[in-house]
Coordinates of C-alpha atoms and ligand atoms in Angstrom, one line a residue:
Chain A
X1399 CA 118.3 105.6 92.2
X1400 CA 121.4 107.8 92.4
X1401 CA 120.1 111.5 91.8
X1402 CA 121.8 114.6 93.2
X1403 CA 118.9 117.0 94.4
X1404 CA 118.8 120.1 91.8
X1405 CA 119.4 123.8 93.2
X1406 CA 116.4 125.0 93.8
X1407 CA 115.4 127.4 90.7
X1408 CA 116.6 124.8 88.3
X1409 CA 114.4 123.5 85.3
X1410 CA 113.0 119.8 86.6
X1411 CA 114.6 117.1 85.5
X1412 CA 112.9 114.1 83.6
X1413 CA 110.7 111.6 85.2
X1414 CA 113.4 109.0 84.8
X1415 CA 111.3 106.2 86.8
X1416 CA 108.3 105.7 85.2
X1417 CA 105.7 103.1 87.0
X1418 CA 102.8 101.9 85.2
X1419 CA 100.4 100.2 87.2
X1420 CA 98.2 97.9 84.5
X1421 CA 95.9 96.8 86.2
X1422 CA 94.0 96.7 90.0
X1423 CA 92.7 93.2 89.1
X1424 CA 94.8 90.6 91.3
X1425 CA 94.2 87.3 92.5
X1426 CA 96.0 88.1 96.3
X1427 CA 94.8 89.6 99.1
X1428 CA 97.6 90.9 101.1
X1429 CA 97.0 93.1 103.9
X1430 CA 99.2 95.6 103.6
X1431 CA 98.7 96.4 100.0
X1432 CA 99.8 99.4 99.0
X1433 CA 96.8 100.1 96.6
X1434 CA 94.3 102.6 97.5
X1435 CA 91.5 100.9 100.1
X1436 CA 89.1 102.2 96.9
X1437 CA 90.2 101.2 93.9
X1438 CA 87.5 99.0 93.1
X1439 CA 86.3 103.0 91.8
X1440 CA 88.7 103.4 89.4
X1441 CA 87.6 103.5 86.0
X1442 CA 88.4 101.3 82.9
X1443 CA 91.6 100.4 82.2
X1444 CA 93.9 101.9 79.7
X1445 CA 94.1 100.0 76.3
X1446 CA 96.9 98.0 74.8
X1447 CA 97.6 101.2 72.9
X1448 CA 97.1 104.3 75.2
X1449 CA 100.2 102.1 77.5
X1450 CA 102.1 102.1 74.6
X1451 CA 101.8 105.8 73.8
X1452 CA 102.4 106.6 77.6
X1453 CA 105.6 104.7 76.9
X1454 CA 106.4 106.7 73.8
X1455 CA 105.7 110.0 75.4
X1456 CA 107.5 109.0 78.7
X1457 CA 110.8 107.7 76.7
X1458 CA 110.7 111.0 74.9
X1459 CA 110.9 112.9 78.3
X1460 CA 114.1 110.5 79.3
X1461 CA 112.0 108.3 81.1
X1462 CA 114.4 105.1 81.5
X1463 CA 113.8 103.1 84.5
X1464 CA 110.4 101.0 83.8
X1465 CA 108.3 99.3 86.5
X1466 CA 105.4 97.3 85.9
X1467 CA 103.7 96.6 88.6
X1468 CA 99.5 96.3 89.5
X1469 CA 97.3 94.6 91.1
X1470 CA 98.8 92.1 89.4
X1471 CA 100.4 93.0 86.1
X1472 CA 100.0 89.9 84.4
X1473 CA 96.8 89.7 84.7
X1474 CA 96.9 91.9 81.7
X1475 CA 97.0 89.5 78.4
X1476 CA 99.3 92.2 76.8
X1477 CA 102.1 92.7 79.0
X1478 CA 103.9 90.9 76.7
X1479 CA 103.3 93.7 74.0
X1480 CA 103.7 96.0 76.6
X1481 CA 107.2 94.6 77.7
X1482 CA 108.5 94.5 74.0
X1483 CA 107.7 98.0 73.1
X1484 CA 109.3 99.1 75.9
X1485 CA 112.5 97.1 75.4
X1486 CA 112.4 98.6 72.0
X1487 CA 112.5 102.3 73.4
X1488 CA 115.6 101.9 75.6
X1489 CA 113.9 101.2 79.0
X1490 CA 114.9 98.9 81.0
X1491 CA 111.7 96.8 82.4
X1492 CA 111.0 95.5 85.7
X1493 CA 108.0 93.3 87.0
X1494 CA 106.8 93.4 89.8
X1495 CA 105.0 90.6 90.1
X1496 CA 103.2 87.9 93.0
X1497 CA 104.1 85.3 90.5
X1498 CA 100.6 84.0 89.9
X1499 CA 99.8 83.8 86.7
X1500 CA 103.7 83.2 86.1
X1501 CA 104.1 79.8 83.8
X1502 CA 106.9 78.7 81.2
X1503 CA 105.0 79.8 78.6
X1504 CA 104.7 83.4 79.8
X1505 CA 107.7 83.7 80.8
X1506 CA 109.4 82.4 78.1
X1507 CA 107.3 85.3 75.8
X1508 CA 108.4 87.7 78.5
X1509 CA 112.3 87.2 77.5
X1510 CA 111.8 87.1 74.2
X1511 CA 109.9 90.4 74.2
X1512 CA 113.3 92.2 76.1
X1513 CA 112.1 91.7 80.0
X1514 CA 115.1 92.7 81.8
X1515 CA 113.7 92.0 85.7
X1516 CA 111.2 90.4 87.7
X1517 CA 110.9 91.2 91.4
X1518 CA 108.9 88.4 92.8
X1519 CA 107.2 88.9 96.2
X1520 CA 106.9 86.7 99.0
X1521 CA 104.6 87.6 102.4
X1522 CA 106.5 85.5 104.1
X1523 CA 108.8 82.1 104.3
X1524 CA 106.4 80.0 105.9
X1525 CA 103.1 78.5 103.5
X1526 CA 101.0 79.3 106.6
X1527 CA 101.9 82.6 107.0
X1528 CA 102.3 82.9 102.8
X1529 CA 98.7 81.7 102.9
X1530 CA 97.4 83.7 105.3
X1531 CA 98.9 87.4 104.5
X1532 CA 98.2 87.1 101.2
X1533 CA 94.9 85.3 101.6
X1534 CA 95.5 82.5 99.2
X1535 CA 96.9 79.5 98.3
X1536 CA 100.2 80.8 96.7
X1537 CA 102.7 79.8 98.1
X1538 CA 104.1 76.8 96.4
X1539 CA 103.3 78.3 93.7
X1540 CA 105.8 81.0 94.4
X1541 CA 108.8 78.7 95.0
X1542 CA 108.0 77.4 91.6
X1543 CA 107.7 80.2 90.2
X1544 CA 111.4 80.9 91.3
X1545 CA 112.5 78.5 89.8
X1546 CA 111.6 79.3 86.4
X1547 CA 113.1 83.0 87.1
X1548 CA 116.3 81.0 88.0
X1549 CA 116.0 79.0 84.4
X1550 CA 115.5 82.1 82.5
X1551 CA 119.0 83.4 83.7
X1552 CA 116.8 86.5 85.4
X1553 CA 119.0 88.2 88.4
X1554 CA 116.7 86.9 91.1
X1555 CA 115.4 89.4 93.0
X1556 CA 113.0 88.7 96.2
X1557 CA 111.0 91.3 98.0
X1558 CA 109.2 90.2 101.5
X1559 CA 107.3 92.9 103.1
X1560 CA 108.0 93.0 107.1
X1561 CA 105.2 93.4 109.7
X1562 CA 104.6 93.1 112.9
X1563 CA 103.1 89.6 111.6
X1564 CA 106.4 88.1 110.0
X1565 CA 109.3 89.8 111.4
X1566 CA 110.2 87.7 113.6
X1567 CA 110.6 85.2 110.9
X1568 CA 113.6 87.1 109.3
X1569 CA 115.6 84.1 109.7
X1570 CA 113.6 81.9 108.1
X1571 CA 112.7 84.2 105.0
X1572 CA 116.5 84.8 104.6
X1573 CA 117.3 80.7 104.9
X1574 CA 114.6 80.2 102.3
X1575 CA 115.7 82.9 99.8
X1576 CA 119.2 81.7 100.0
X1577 CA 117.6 78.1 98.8
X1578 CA 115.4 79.7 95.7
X1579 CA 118.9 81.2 94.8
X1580 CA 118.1 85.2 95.3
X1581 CA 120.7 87.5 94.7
X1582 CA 119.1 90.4 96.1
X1583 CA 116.6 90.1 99.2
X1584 CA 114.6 93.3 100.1
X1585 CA 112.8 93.1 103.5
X1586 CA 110.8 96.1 103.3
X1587 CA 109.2 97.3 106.5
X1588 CA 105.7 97.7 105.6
X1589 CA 105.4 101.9 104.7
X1590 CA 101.6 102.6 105.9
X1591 CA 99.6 103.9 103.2
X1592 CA 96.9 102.4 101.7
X1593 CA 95.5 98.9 103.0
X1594 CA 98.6 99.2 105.2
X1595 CA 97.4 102.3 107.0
X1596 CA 93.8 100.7 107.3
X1597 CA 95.3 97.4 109.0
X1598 CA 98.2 100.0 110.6
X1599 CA 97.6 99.1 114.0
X1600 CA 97.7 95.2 113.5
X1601 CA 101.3 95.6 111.0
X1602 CA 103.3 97.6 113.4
X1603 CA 106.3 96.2 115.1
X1604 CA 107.5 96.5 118.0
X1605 CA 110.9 98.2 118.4
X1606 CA 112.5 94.7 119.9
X1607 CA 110.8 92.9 117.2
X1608 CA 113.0 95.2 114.6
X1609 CA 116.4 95.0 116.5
X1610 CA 116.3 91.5 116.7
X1611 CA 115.1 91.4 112.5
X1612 CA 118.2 93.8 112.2
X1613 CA 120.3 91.6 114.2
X1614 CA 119.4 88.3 112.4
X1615 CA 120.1 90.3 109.1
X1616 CA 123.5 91.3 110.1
X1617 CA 124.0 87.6 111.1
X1618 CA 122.8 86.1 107.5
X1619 CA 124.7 88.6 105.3
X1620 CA 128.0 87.9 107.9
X1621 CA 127.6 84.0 106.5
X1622 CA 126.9 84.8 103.2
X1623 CA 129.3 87.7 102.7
X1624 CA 129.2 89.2 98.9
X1625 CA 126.9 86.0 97.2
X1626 CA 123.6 87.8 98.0
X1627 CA 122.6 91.5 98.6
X1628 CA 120.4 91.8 101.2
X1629 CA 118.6 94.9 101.4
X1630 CA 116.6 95.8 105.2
X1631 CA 114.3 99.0 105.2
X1632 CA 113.8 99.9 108.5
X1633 CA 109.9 101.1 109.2
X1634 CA 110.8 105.0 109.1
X1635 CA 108.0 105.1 112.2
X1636 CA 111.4 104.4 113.9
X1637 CA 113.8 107.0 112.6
X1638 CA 113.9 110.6 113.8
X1639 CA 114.7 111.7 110.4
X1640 CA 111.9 111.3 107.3
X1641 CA 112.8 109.5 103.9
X1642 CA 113.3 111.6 101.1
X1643 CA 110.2 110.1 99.6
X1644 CA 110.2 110.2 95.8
X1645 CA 113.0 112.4 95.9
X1646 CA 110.4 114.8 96.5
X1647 CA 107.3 115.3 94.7
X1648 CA 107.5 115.4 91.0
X1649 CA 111.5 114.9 90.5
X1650 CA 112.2 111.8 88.7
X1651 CA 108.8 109.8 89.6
X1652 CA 105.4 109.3 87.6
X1653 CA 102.8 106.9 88.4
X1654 CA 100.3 106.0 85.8
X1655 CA 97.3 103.9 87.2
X1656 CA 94.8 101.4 85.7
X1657 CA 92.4 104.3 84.4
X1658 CA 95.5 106.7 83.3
X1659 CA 95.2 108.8 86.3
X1660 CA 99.3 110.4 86.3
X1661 CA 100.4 110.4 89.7
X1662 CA 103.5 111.7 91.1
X1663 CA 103.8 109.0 93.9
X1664 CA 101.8 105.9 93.7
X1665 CA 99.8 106.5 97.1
X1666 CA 99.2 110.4 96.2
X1667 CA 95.8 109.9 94.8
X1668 CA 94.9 110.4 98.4
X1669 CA 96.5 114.0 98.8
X1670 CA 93.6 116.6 98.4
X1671 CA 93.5 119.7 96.0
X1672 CA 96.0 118.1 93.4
X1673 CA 93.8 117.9 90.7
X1674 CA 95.6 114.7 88.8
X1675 CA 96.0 114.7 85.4
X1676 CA 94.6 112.0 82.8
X1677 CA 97.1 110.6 80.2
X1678 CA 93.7 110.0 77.8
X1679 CA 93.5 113.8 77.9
X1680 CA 97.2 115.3 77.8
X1681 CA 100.7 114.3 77.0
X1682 CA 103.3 113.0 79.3
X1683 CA 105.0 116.4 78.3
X1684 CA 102.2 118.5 79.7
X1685 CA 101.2 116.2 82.4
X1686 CA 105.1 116.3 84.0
X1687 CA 106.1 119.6 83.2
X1688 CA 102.7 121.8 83.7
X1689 CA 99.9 120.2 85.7
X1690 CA 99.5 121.6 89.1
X1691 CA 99.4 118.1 90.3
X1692 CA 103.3 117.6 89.4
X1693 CA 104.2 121.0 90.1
X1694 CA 102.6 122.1 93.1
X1695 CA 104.8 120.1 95.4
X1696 CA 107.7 120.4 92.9
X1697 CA 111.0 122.5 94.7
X1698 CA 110.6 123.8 98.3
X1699 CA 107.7 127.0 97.7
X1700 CA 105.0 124.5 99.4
X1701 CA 106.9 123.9 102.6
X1702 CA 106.0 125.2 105.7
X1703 CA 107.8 125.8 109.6
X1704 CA 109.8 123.9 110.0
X1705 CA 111.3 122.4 106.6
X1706 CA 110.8 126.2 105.4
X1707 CA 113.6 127.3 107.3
X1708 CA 115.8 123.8 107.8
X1709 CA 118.8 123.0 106.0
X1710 CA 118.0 119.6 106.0
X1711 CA 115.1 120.9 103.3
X1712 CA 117.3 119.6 100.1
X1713 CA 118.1 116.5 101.9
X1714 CA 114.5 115.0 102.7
X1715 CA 112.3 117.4 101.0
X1716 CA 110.6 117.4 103.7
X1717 CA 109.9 113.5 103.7
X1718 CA 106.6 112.2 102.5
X1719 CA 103.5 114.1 101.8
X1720 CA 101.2 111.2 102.1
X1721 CA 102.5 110.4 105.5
X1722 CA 101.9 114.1 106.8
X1723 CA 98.9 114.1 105.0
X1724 CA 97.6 111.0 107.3
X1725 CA 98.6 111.7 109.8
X1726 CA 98.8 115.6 110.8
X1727 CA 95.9 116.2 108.0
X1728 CA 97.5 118.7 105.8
X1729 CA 100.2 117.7 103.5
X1730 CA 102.3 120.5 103.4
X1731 CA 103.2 120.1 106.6
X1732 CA 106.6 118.1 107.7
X1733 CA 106.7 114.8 107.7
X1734 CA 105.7 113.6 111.5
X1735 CA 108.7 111.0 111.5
X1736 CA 110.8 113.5 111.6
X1737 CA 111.6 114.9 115.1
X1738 CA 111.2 118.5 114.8
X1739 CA 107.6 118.1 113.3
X1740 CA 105.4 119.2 115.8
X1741 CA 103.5 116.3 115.1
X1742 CA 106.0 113.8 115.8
X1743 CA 104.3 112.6 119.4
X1744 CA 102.0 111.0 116.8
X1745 CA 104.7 108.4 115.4
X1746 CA 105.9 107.5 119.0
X1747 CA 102.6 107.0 120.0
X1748 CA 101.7 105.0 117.0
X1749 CA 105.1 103.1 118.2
X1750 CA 104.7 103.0 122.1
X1751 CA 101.0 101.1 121.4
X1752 CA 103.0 98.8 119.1
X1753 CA 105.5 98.3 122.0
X1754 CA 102.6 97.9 124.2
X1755 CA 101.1 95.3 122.4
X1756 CA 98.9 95.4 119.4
X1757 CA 95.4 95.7 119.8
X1758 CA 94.8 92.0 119.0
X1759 CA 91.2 92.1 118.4
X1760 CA 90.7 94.7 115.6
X1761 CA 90.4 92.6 112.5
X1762 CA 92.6 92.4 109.8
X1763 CA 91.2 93.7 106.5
X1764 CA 92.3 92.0 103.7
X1765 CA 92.5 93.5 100.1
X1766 CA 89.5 93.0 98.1
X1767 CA 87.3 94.1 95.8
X1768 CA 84.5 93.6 98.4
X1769 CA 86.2 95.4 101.3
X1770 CA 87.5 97.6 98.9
X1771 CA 83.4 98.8 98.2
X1772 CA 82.6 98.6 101.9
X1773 CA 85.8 101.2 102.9
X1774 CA 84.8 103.5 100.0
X1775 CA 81.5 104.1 100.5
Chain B
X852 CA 137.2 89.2 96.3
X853 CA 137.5 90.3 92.6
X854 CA 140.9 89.9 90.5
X855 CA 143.4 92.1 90.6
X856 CA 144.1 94.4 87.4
X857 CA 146.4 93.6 85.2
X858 CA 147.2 95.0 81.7
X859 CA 146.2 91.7 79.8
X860 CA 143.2 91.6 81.8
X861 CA 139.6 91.2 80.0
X862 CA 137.1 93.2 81.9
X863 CA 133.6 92.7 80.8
X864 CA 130.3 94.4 82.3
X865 CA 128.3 92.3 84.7
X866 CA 125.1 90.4 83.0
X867 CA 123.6 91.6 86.0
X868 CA 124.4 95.4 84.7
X869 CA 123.4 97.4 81.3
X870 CA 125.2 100.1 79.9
X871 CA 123.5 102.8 77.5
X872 CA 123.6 106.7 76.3
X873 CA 120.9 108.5 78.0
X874 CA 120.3 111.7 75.6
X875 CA 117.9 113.2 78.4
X876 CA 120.7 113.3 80.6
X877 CA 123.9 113.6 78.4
X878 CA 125.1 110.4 79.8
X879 CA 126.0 107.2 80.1
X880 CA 124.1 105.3 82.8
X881 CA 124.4 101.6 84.4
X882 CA 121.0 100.0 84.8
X883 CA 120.4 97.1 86.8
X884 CA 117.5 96.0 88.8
X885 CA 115.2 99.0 89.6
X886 CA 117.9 101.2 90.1
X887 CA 120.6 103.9 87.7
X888 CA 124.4 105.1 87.8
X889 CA 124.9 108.1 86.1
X890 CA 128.1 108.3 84.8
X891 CA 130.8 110.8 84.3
X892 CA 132.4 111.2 81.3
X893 CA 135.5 109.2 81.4
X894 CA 133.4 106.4 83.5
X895 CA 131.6 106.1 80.8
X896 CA 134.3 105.9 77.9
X897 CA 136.0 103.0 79.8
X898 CA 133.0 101.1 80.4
X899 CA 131.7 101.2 77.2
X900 CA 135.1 99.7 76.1
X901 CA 134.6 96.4 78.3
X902 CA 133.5 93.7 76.0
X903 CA 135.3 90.9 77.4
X904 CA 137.3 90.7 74.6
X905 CA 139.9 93.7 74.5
X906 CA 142.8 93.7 77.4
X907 CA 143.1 96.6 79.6
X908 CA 146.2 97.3 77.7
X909 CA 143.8 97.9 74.5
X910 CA 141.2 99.5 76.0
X911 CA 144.1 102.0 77.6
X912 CA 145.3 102.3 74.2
X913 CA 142.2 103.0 72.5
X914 CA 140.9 105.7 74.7
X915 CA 144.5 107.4 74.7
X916 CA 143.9 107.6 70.8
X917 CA 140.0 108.9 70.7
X918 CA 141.1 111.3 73.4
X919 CA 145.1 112.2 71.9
X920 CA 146.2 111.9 74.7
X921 CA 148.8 109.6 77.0
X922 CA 149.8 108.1 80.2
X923 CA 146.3 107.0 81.1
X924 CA 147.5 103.8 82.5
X925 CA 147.4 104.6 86.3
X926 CA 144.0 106.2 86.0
X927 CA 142.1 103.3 84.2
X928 CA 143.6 100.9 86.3
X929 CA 142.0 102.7 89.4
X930 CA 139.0 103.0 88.1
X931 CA 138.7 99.4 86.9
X932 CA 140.0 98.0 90.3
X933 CA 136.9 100.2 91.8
X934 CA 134.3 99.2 89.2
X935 CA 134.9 95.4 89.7
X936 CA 134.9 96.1 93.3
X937 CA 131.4 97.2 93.3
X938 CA 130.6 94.2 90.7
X939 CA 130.1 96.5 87.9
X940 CA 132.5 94.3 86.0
X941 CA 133.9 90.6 86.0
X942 CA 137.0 90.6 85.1
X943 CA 138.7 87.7 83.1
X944 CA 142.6 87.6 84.4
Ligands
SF4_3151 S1 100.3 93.9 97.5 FE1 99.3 91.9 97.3 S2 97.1 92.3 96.9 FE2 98.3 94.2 96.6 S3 98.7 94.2 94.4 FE3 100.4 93.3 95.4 S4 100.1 91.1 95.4 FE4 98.1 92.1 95.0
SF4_3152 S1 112.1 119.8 109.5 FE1 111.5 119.2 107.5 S2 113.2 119.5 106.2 FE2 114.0 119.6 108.3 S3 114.7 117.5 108.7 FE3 112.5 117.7 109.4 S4 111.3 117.0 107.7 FE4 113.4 117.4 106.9

């Protein structure tokens, strides 16, 4: 999203990219699922109609880009409703979806009601691999699935999450998107929150392993020229410079999870002493503009040596709080990616064992409710 | 490569793109997949005018009107030739 950093002083903007997530239920297991490693402690889900006032409230603000995402978000019988109340406000909707759950039917309901975008995800090109990432038998599915995005006239967007696992297959995922007829591939580096950070140590490429997914890349979009957008996020373990994650803390993003906890970042549940917000208990309005959860890391008051004093500051904000917050244990300080952190010797080690060779034996985790109770108690 | 510009050209938005008035941010923006232009002004005002049925000579013509103003030729040219270049529009020659 194209947004020019505001002076510092200004009023905030509005959260113009609002992302509900519906639902933790899903039927896949993926391994580097960005959901919290606890979630099976979230509380009830939201009702039909608490979404659809989120949605109201939100649209109000000047809320416009829509992502519904999960778990899975159709596992929720009303995304339909969901979908056409928001098309009615002026957003414009994207799933994010595995595709399961996905049939004619659906789909067709899903038009009608104003979808404007599905991103379909894919763990890898290979059914093995497919299989095995995501822990299920989807696969297949997935290329049908396609298909019926294709039939719908829907711009056919494919987003493949790289690991040390499948990056080498960059080829291959690339050969394979070009055959479901994507028109924009992202092959996103895994970021390492969540289960990601749990399985961290197994996910992590090695440098070579990313020059020679870059290289294949460059080869692919040489072929293809301007017929597909390919899209390659390079794992910001390897940059010397942080992203400028969310555009900073509570500028254009808000999060609503499952149980209507307001976040502003989808991982940040995880930061301590935010004290999030409920949208059962306060408007969008109040949960945006005044909560201490929104505001705290709003603007550049919270930053310490060295983004106090860098003028990079109203480049990168200071990167990502949940990555500094991991990893140096306080999440006001810089983000450890970037070079002048003192706490960048952690990436580069995180990196040079990666380069080394990834400690094969530790096993994978994969996302589920049951592992989800074991890591959260 | 996309068409060149010419005055009885039809320019139309991409299906891929949508075009609206965001109040919030007293603009027009382009939406598309998980992503927003903000517009300027004039961006805006020309865009709007691509239907896929009104030349470039019309749409010139119309804005000069709503705006009283003349010789915008040049400029709307340019900025068509760089909206279909980044696919914002298809242009019907
Ligand atoms: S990352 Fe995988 S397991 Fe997690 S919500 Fe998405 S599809 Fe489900
Ligand atoms: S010191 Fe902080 S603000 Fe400066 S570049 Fe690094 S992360 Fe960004």
């Amino acid at each position: 999203m194209s947004t020019v950093p505001r002076a510092p002083g200004a009023p905030p903007g509005p959260p113009l990219w609002l992302l509900l997530e519906l639902t933790y239920r899903c039927p896949l297991h993926c391994v580097f699922c960005y959901n919290p490693v606890d979630f099976v402690r979230t509380g009830a889900e939201l009702d039909t109609q608490a979404w659809l006032r989120v949605l109201r409230e939100a649209r109000e603000l000047g809320a416009v880009q829509l992502g519904l995402s999960g778990g899975e978000p159709l596992s929720r019988p009303d995304l339909e409703v969901i979908v056409a109340e928001a098309h009615r406000l002026g957003f414009y909707t994207n799933l994010i979806t595995s595709g399961v759950g996905l049939d004619e039917p659906r789909i067709r309901a899903l038009k009608a009601a104003g979808l404007d975008h599905i991103q379909l995800s894919f763990q890898d090109s290979t059914r093995q691999m497919n299989d095995f990432l995501s822990s299920t038998r989807t696969f297949e599915l997935k290329a049908r699935v396609a298909a019926l995005i294709k039939q719908y006239d829907y711009p056919m967007v494919l987003n493949v999450v790289l690991h040390r696992l499948n990056i080498d297959h960059v080829e291959d995922i690339l050969a394979m998107a070009e055959r479901l007829g994507a028109e924009y591939v992202e092959l996103a580096n895994t970021q390492f929150y969540g289960w990601a950070w749990h399985n961290r140590e197994r996910l992590m490429p090695s440098r070579d392993q990313v020059a020679r997914a870059e290289a294949a890349t460059m080869r692919f979009r040489e072929r293809v020229g301007g017929a597909m957008r390919v899209f390659f996020v390079v794992p910001d373990y390897f940059e010397s410079r942080p992203k400028p994650c969310m555009n900073g803390l509570g500028s254009v993003f808000l999060t609503v999870t499952p149980d209507g906890t307001a976040l502003p970042c989808h991982a940040a549940r995880m930061l301590p002493g935010l004290e999030f917000p409920n949208v059962r208990a306060r408007t969008v309005r109040e949960i945006w503009y005044e909560s201490q959860a929104f505001t705290h890391f709003r603007g550049d008051g919270w930053m310490k040596e060295p983004c106090r004093t860098c003028p990079e500051r109203h480049q990168d904000f200071g990167g990502c709080r949940c990555q500094a917050y991991l990893l140096t244990g306080d999440a006001a300080n810089a983000d450890p990616v970037c070079d002048r952190s003192p706490h960048h010797h952690l990436v580069t080690a995180a990196v040079a064992r990666a380069d080394a060779g990834a400690e094969e034996e530790r096993p994978l985790v994969f996302r589920s409710p049951a592992n989800s109770a074991l890591l959260s108690s | 490569m996309s068409a060149p510009i010419r005055a009885e050209s039809r320019p139309a938005l991409d299906r891929r793109f949508r075009l609206q008035w965001e109040a919030a941010q007293s603009a027009h923006v382009l939406l598309y997949p998980e992503g927003m232009i903000k517009l300027n002004q004039s961006a805006g005002e020309i865009l709007k005018r691509c239907d896929g049925r009104a030349t470039v000579a019309e749409i010139t013509a119309d804005l000069e009107r709503a705006f009283g103003v003349t010789g915008l030729a040049a400029d709307v040219t340019a900025f068509l030739g760089m909206a279909a270049e980044k696919r914002w529009l298809t242009v019907v020659a």
